[in-house]
Short mmCIF file of C-alpha atoms and ligand atoms in Angstrom, two decimals:
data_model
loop_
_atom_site.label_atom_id
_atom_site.label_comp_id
_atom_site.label_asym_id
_atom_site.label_seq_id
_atom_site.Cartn_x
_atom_site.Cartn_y
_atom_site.Cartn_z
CA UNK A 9 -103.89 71.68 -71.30
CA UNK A 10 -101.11 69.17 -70.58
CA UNK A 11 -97.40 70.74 -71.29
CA UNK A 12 -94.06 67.97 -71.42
CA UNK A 13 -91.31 69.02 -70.25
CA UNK A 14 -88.40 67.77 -71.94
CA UNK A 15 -84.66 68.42 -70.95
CA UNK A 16 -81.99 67.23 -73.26
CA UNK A 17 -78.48 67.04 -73.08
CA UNK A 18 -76.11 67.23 -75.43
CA UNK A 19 -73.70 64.43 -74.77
CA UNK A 20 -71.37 65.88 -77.98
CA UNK A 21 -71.22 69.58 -76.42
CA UNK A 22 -68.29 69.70 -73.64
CA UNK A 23 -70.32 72.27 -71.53
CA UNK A 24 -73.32 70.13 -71.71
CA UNK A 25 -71.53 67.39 -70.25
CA UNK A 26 -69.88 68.99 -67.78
CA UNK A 27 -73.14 71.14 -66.69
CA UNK A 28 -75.07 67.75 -66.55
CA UNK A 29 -71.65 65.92 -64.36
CA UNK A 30 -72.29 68.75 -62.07
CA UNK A 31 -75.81 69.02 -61.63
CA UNK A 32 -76.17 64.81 -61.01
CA UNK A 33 -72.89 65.64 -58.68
CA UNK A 34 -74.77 68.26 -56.88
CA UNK A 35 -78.09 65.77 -56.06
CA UNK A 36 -75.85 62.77 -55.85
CA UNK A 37 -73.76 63.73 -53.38
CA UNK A 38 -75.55 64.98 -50.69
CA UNK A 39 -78.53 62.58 -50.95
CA UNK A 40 -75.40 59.56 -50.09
CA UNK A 41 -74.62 61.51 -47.26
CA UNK A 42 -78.23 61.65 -45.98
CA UNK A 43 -78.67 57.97 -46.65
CA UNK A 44 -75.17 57.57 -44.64
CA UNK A 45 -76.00 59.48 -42.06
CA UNK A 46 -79.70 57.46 -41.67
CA UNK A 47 -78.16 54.50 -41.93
CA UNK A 48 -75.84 55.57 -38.49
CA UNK A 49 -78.69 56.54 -36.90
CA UNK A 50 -80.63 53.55 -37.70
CA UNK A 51 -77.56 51.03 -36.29
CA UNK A 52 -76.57 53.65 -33.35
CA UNK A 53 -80.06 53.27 -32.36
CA UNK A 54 -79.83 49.22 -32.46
CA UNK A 55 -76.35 48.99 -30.41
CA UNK A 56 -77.80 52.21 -28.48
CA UNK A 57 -80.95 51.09 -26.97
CA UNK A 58 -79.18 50.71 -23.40
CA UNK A 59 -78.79 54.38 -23.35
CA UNK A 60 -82.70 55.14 -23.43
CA UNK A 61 -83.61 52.81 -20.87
CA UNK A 62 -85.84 54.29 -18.35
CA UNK A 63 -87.16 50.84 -17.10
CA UNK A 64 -83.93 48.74 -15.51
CA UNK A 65 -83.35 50.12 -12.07
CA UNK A 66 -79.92 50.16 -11.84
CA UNK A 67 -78.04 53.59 -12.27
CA UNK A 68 -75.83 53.46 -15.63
CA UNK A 69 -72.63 54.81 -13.97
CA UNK A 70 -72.03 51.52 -12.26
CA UNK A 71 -72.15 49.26 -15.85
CA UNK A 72 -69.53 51.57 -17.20
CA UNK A 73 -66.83 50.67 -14.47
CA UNK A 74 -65.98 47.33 -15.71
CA UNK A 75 -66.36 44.99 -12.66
CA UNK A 76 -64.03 41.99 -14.10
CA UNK A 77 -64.04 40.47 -11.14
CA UNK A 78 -65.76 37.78 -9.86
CA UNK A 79 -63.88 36.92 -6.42
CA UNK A 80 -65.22 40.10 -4.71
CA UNK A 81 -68.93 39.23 -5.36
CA UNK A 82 -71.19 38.49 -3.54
CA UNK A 83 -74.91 36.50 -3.40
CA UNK A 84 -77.80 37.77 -2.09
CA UNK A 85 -81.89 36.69 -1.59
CA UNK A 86 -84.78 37.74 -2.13
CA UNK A 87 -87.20 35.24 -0.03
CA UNK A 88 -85.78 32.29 -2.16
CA UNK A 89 -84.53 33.62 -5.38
CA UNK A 90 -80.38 34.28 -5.28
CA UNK A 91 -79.08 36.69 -7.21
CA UNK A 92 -74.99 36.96 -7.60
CA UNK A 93 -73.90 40.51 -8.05
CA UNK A 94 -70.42 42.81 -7.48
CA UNK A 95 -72.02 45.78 -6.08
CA UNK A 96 -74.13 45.78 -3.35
CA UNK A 97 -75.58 49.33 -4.30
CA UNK A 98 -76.63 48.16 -7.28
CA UNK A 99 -78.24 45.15 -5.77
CA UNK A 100 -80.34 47.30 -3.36
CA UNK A 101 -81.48 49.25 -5.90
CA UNK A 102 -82.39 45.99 -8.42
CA UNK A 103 -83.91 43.88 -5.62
CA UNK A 104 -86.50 46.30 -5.05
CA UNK A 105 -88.80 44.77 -7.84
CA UNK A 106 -87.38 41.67 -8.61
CA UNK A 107 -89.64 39.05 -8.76
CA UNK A 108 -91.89 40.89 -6.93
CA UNK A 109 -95.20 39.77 -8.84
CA UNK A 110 -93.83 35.88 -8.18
CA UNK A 111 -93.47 36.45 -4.66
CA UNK A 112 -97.08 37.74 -4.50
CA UNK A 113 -98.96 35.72 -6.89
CA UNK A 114 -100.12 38.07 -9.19
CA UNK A 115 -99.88 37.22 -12.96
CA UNK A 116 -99.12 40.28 -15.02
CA UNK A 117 -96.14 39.06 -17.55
CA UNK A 118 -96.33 43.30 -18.69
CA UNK A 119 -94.39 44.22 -15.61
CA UNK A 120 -92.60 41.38 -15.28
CA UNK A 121 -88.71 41.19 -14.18
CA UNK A 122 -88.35 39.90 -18.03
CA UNK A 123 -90.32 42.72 -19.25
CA UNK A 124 -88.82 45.34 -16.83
CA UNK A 125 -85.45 44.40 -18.36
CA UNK A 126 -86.13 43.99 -21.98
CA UNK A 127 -88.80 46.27 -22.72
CA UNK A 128 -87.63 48.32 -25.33
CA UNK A 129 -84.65 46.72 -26.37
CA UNK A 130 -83.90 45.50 -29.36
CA UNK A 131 -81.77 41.59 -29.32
CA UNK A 132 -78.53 42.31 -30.17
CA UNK A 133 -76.08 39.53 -31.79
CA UNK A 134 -73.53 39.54 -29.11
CA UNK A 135 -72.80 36.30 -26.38
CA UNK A 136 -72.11 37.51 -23.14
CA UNK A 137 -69.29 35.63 -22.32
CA UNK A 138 -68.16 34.21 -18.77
CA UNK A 139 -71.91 36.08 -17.69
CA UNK A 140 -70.76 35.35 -14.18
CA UNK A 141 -68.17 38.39 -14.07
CA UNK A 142 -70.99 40.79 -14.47
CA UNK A 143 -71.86 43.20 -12.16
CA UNK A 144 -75.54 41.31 -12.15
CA UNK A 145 -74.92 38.21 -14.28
CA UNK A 146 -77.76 37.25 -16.24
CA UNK A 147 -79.74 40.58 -15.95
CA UNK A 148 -76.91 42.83 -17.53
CA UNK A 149 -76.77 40.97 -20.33
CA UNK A 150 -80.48 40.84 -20.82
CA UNK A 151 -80.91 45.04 -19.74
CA UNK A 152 -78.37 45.26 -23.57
CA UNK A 153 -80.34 42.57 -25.63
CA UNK A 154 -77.96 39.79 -25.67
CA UNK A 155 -79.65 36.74 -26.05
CA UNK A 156 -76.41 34.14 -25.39
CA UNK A 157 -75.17 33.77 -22.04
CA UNK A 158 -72.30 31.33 -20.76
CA UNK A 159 -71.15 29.78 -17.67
CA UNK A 160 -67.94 27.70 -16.82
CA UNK A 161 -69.22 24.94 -14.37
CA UNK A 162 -66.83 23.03 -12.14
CA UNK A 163 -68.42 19.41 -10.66
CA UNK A 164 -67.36 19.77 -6.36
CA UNK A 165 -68.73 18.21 -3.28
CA UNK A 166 -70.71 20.28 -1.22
CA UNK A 167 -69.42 20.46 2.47
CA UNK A 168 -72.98 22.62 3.09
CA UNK A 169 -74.97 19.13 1.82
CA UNK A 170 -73.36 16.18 2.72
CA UNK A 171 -70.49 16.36 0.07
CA UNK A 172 -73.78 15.68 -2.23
CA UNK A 173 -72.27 16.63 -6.22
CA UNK A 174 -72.88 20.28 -6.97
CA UNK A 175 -72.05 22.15 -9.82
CA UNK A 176 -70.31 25.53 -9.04
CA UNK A 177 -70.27 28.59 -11.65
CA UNK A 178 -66.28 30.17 -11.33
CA UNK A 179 -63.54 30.84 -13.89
CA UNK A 180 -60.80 29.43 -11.59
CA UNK A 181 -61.05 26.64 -9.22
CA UNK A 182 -59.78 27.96 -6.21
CA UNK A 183 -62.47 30.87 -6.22
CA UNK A 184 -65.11 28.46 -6.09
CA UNK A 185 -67.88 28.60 -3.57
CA UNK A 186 -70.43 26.41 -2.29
CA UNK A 187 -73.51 29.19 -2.84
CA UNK A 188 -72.49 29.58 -6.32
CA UNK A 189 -73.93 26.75 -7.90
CA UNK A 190 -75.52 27.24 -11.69
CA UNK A 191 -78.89 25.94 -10.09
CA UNK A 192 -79.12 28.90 -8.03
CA UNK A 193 -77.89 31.31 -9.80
CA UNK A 194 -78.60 30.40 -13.41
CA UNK A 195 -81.16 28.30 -13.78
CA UNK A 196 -83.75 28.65 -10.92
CA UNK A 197 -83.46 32.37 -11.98
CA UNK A 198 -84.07 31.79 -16.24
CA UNK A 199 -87.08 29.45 -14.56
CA UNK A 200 -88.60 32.37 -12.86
CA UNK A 201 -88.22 34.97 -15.58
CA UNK A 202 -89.78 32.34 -17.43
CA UNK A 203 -92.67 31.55 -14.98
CA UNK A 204 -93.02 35.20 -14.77
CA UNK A 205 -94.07 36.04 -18.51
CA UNK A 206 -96.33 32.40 -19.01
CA UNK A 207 -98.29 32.62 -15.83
CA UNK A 208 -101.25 33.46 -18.84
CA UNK A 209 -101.26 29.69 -19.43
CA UNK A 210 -101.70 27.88 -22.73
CA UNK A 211 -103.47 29.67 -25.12
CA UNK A 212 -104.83 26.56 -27.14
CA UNK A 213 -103.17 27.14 -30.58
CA UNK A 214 -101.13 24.30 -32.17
CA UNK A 215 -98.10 26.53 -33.08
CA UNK A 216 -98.31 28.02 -29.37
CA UNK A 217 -94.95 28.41 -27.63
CA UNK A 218 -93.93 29.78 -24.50
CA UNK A 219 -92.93 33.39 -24.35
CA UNK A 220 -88.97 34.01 -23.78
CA UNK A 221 -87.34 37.03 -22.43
CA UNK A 222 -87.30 39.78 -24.62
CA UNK A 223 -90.44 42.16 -24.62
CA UNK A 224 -90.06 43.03 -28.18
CA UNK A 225 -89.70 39.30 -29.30
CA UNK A 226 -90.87 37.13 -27.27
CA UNK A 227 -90.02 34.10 -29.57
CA UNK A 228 -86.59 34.66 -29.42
CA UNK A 229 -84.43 31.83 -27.51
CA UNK A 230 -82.09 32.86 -25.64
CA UNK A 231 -78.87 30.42 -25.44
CA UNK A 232 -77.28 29.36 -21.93
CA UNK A 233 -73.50 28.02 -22.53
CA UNK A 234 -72.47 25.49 -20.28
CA UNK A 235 -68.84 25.34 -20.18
CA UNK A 236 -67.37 22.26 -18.44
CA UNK A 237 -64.42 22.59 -16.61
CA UNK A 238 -64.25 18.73 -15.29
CA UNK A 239 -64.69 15.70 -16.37
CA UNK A 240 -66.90 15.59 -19.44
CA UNK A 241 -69.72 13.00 -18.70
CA UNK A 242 -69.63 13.04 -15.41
CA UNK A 243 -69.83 16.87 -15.13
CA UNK A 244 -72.48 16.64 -17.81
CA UNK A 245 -74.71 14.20 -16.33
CA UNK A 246 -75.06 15.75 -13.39
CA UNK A 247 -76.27 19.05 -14.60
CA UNK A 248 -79.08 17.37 -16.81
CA UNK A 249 -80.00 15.55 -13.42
CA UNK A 250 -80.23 18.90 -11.84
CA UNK A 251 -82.21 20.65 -14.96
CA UNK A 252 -84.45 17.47 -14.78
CA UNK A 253 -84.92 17.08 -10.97
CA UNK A 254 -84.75 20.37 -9.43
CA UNK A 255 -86.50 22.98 -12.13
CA UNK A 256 -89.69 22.53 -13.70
CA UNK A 257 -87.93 24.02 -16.97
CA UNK A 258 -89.15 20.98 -18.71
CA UNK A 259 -91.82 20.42 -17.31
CA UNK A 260 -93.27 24.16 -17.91
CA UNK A 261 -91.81 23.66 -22.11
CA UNK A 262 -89.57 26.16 -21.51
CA UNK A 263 -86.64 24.46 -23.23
CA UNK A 264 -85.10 23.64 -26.67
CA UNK A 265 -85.51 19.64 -27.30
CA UNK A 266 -84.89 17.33 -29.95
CA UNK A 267 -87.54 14.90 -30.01
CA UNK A 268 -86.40 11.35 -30.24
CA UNK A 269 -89.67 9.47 -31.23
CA UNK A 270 -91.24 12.60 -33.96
CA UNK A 271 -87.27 13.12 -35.18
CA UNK A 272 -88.16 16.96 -34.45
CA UNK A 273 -86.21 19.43 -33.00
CA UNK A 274 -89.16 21.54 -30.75
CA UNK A 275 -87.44 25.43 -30.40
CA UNK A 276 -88.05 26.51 -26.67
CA UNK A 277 -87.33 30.43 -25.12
CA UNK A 278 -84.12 28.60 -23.59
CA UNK A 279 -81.12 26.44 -25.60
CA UNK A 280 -78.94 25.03 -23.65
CA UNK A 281 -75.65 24.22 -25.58
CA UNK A 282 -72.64 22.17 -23.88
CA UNK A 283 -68.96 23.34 -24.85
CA UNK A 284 -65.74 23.03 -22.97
CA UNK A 285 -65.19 19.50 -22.29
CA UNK A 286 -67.95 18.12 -24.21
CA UNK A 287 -68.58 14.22 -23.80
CA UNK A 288 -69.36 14.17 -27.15
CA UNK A 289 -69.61 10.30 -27.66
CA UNK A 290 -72.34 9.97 -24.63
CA UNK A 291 -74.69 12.85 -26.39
CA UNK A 292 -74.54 11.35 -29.93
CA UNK A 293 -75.76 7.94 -27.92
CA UNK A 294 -78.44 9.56 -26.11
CA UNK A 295 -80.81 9.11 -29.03
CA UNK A 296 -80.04 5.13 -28.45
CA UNK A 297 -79.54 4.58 -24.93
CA UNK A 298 -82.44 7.79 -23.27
CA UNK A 299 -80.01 7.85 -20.32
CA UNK A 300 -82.43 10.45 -18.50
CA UNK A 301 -85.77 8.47 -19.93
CA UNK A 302 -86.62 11.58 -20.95
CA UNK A 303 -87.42 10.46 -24.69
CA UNK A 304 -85.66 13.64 -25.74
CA UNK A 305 -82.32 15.46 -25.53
CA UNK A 306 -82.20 18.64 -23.87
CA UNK A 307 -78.22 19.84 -25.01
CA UNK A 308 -76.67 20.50 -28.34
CA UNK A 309 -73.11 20.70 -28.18
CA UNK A 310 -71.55 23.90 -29.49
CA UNK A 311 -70.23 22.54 -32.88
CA UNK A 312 -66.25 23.42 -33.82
CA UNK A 313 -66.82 25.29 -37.09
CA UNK A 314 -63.57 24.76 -38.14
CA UNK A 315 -64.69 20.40 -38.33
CA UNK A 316 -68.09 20.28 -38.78
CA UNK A 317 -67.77 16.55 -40.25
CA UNK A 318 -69.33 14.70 -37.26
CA UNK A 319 -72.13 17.29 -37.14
CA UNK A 320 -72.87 16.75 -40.95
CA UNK A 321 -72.95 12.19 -40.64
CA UNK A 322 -75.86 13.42 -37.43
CA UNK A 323 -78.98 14.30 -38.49
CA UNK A 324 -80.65 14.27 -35.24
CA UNK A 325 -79.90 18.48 -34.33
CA UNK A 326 -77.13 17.56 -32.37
CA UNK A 327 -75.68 21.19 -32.28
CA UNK A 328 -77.74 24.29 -33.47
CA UNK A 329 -75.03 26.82 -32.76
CA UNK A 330 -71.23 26.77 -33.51
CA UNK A 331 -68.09 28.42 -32.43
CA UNK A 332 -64.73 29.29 -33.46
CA UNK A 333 -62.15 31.45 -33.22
CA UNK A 334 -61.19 34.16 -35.64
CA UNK A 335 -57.44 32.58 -35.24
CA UNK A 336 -58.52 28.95 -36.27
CA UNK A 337 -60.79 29.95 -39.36
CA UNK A 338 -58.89 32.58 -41.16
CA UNK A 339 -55.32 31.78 -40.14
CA UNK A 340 -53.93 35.18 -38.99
CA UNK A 341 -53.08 36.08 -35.39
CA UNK A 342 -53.83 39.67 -35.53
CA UNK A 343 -55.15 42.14 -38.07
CA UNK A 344 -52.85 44.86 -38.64
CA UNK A 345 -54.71 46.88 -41.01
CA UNK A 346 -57.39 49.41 -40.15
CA UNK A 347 -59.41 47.62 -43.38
CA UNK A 348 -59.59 44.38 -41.11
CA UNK A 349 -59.78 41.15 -42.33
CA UNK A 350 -58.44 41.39 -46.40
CA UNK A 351 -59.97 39.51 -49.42
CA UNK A 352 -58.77 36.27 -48.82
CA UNK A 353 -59.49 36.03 -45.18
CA UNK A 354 -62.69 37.54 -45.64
CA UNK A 355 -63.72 34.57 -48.06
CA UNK A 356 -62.66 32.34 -46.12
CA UNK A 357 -64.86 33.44 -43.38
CA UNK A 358 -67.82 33.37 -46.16
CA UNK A 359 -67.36 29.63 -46.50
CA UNK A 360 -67.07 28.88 -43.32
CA UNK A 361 -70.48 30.70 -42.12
CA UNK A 362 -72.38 29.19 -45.49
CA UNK A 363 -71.02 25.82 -44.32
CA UNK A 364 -72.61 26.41 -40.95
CA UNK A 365 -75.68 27.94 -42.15
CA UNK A 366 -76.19 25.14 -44.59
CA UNK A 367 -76.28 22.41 -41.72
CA UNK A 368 -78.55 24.85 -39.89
CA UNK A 369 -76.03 25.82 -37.10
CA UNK A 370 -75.84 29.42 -36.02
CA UNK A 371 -72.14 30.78 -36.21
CA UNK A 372 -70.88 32.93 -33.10
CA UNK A 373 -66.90 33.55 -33.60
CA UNK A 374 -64.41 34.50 -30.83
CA UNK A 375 -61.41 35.90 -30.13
CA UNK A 376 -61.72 38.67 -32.29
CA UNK A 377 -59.25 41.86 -31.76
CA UNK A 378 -59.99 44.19 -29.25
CA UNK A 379 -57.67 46.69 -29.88
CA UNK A 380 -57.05 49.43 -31.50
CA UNK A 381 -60.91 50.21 -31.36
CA UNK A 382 -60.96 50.95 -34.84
CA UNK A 383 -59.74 47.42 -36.04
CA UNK A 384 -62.27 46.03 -33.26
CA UNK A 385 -64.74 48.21 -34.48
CA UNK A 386 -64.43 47.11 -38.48
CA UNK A 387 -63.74 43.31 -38.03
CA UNK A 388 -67.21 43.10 -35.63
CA UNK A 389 -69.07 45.03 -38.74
CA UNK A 390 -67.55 42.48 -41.60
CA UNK A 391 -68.44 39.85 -40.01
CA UNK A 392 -72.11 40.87 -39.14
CA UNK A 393 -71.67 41.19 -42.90
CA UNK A 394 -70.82 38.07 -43.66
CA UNK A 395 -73.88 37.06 -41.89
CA UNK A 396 -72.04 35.51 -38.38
CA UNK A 397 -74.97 35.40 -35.67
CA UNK A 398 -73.21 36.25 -32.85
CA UNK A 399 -70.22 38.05 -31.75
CA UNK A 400 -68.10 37.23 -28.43
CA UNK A 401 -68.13 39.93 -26.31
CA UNK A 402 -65.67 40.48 -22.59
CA UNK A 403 -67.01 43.89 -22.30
CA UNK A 404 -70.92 44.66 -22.29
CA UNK A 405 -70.90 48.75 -22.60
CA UNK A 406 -67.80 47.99 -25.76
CA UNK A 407 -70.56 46.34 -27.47
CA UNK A 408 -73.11 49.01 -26.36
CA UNK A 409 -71.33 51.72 -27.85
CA UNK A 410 -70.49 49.68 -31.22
C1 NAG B 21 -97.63 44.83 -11.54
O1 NAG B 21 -98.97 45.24 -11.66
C2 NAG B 21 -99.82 44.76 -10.63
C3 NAG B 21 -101.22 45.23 -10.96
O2 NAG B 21 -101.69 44.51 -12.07
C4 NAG B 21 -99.36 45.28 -9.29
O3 NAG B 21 -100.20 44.77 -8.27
C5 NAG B 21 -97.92 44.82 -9.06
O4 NAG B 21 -97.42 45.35 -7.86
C6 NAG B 21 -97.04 45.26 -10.21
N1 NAG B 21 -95.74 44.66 -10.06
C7 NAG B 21 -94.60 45.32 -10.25
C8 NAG B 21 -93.35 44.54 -10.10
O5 NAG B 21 -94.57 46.50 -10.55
C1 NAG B 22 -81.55 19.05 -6.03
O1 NAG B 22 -81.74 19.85 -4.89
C2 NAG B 22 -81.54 19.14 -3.66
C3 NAG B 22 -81.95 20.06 -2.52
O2 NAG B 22 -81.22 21.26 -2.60
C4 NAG B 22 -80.09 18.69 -3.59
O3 NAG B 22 -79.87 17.98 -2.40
C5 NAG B 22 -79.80 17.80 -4.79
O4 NAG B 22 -78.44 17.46 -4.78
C6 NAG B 22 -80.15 18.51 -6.08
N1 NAG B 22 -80.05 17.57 -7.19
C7 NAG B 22 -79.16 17.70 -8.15
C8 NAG B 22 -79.14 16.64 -9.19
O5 NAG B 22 -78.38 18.64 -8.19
C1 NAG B 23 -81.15 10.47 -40.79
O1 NAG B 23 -80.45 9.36 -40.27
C2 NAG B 23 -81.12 8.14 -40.37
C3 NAG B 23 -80.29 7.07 -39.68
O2 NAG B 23 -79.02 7.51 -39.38
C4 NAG B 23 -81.37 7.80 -41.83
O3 NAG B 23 -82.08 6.59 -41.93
C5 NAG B 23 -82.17 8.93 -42.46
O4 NAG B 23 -82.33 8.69 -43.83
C6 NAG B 23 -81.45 10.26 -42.27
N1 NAG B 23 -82.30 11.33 -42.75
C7 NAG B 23 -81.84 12.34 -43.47
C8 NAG B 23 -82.82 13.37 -43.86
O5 NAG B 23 -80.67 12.44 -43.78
#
């Protein structure tokens, strides 16, 4: 025997009404704040995953002192590899493992350096900016997720080889030094993370690609910055030389590429994108004139969202990922309310990331405020809102704890 159940409410009775207001109220309420408070835990756990990392061998306590300072590092080997790092304890304690299969041939990309790093960590949208002033650069901001890195390179002569060109990785000029070049500490060291996790070989598939970084997702790219600090095309040639002579990057179709003969832009587990001074008018030729007979370009220059008119008259995936700061696009100097960015500001952010998103170009804004926390805090979550890819981060455990 089936029974129904039927409740009715009289809407025209006052205690009806209020009875039912209360009874919704009662449910209601508390069923928001369990949704609230799974949401948290859901993001804490995404911003968190540092925190439960039992694989990266370097004790926690040393990432929270914030080692700003890149003048009292110093580089060390292991057998060939260089690794740059401001504590030498930590170092000890990291160069125990790294690269250790490399070193003796054995191909097992599950305990690779890349996996020992990443495993279990989620990518994060944050840019580790000037990497170099990490306590490890490269491998801190890999150990939180990040998946944008950036260097400032300066063009020298080398006094240890002949005053041959060298590139040097420094924030100020007279800190330079000879050992710090971005082959040997940026991009011989991406090429044997790299080498690390493909040493399977090709698995014959037409939509194969080469594994990246990141355990979890292995077909992220990760994007290297190169900031130039002297003179644009000069500066710039020289590191493509370097990428082209002296790493088998290309070679082993580990990098990004834009195709000049298919028109195809090829995604790789490495991007490398050119800002600072950008010789702009030499990369929008390289389609014409192949400087590096390469039949492809290898760059994208970090597009200026606030003018993204040359970027839209180029078809040819000159830039992939843009920049700007929160200054230039929205118009205010600082936010002084704990709401963050108002209305207006906020849609004009909006059209500014559609724009970008339109022409395919990731958006990654800067300069945001840093303090108070709270202002920090909300401007960082409205504009993951509003869809921007990545945010510009100085301080690796701020981001953590966000
Ligand atoms: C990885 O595993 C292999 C066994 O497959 C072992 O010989 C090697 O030492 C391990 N490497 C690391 C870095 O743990
Ligand atoms: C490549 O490496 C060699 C040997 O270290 C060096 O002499 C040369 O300058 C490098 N080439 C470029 C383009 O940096
Ligand atoms: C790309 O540019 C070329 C030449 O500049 C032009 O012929 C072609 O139609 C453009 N393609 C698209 C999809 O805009």
């Amino acid at each position: 025997m089936e029974k129904t159940i039927r409740l009715t409410v009289d809407f025209h009775n006052p205690s009806h009404l209020a009875m039912f207001v209360l009874s919704v109220g009662a449910l209601v309420v508390p069923l928001t704040m369990l949704c609230y408070v799974g949401l948290q835990a859901v993001l804490g756990q995404a911003y968190n995953t540092f925190d439960q990392n039992p694989q990266f061998p370097v004790d926690q306590e040393h990432f929270s002192q914030s080692s700003n300072n890149a003048y009292s590092s110093e580089i060390y080997s292991v057998g060939h590899h260089q690794v740059l790092s401001n504590h030498r304890k930590v170092y000890n304690q990291f160069a125990a493992s790294l690269f250790q299969n490399l070193h003796e041939g054995i191909c097992n990309p599950d305990n690779s350096t890349a996996s020992q790093l990443t495993r279990d960590k989620n990518v994060i949208p944050v840019h580790s900016h000037n990497d170099y002033w990490r306590t490890l650069p490269v491998f801190d901001a890999f150990s939180n997720g990040m998946n944008s890195i950036e260097a400032d390179i300066w063009l020298k002569n080398d006094p240890t080889n002949d005053g041959a060109m060298t590139l040097l990785v420094g924030h100020n000029e007279p800190y330079l030094q000879p050992q710090h070049s971005v082959e040997n500490l940026y991009l011989k060291m991406l090429n044997n993370l790299l080498d690390e996790v493909n040493c399977v070989g090709e698995i014959p598939s037409s939509d194969f690609r080469k594994n990246g970084f990141f355990y979890n997702d292995p077909h992220t790219t990760t994007y290297l910055y190169i900031d130039i600090k002297t003179e644009s095309t000069e500066t710039y040639k020289v590191f493509i030389r370097t990428v082209v002579e002296n790493t088998t990057l290309i070679k082993n179709g580990y990098l990004t590429y834009f195709d000049f003969s298919k028109k195809e832009l090829v995604w790789g587990p490495l991007t490398l994108v050119i800002t600072g001074n950008v010789p702009t008018e030499f990369i929008f030729k390289e389609e014409i004139d192949d400087p590096f007979n390469l039949n492809k370009r290898i760059s994208f220059v970090d597009a200026q969202l606030i003018n993204l008119d040359n970027i839209k008259s180029n078809n040819d995936s000159i830039s992939v990922i843009g920049s700007g700061s929160l200054n230039e696009i929205v118009g205010t100097t600082g936010i002084k309310s704990f709401g963050g960015l108002n209305e207006e500001e906020l849609s004009t952010m909006k059209k500014v990331v559609e724009e970008a998103h339109n022409l395919n170009i990731k958006v990654r804004i800067w300069d945001t405020p840093n303090w108070p926390v709270q202002i920090r805090d909300m401007v960082w979550k409205q504009l993951l809102e509003l869809n921007v890819d990545y945010l510009n981060v100085d301080d690796l455990s701020d981001a953590r704890k966000f």
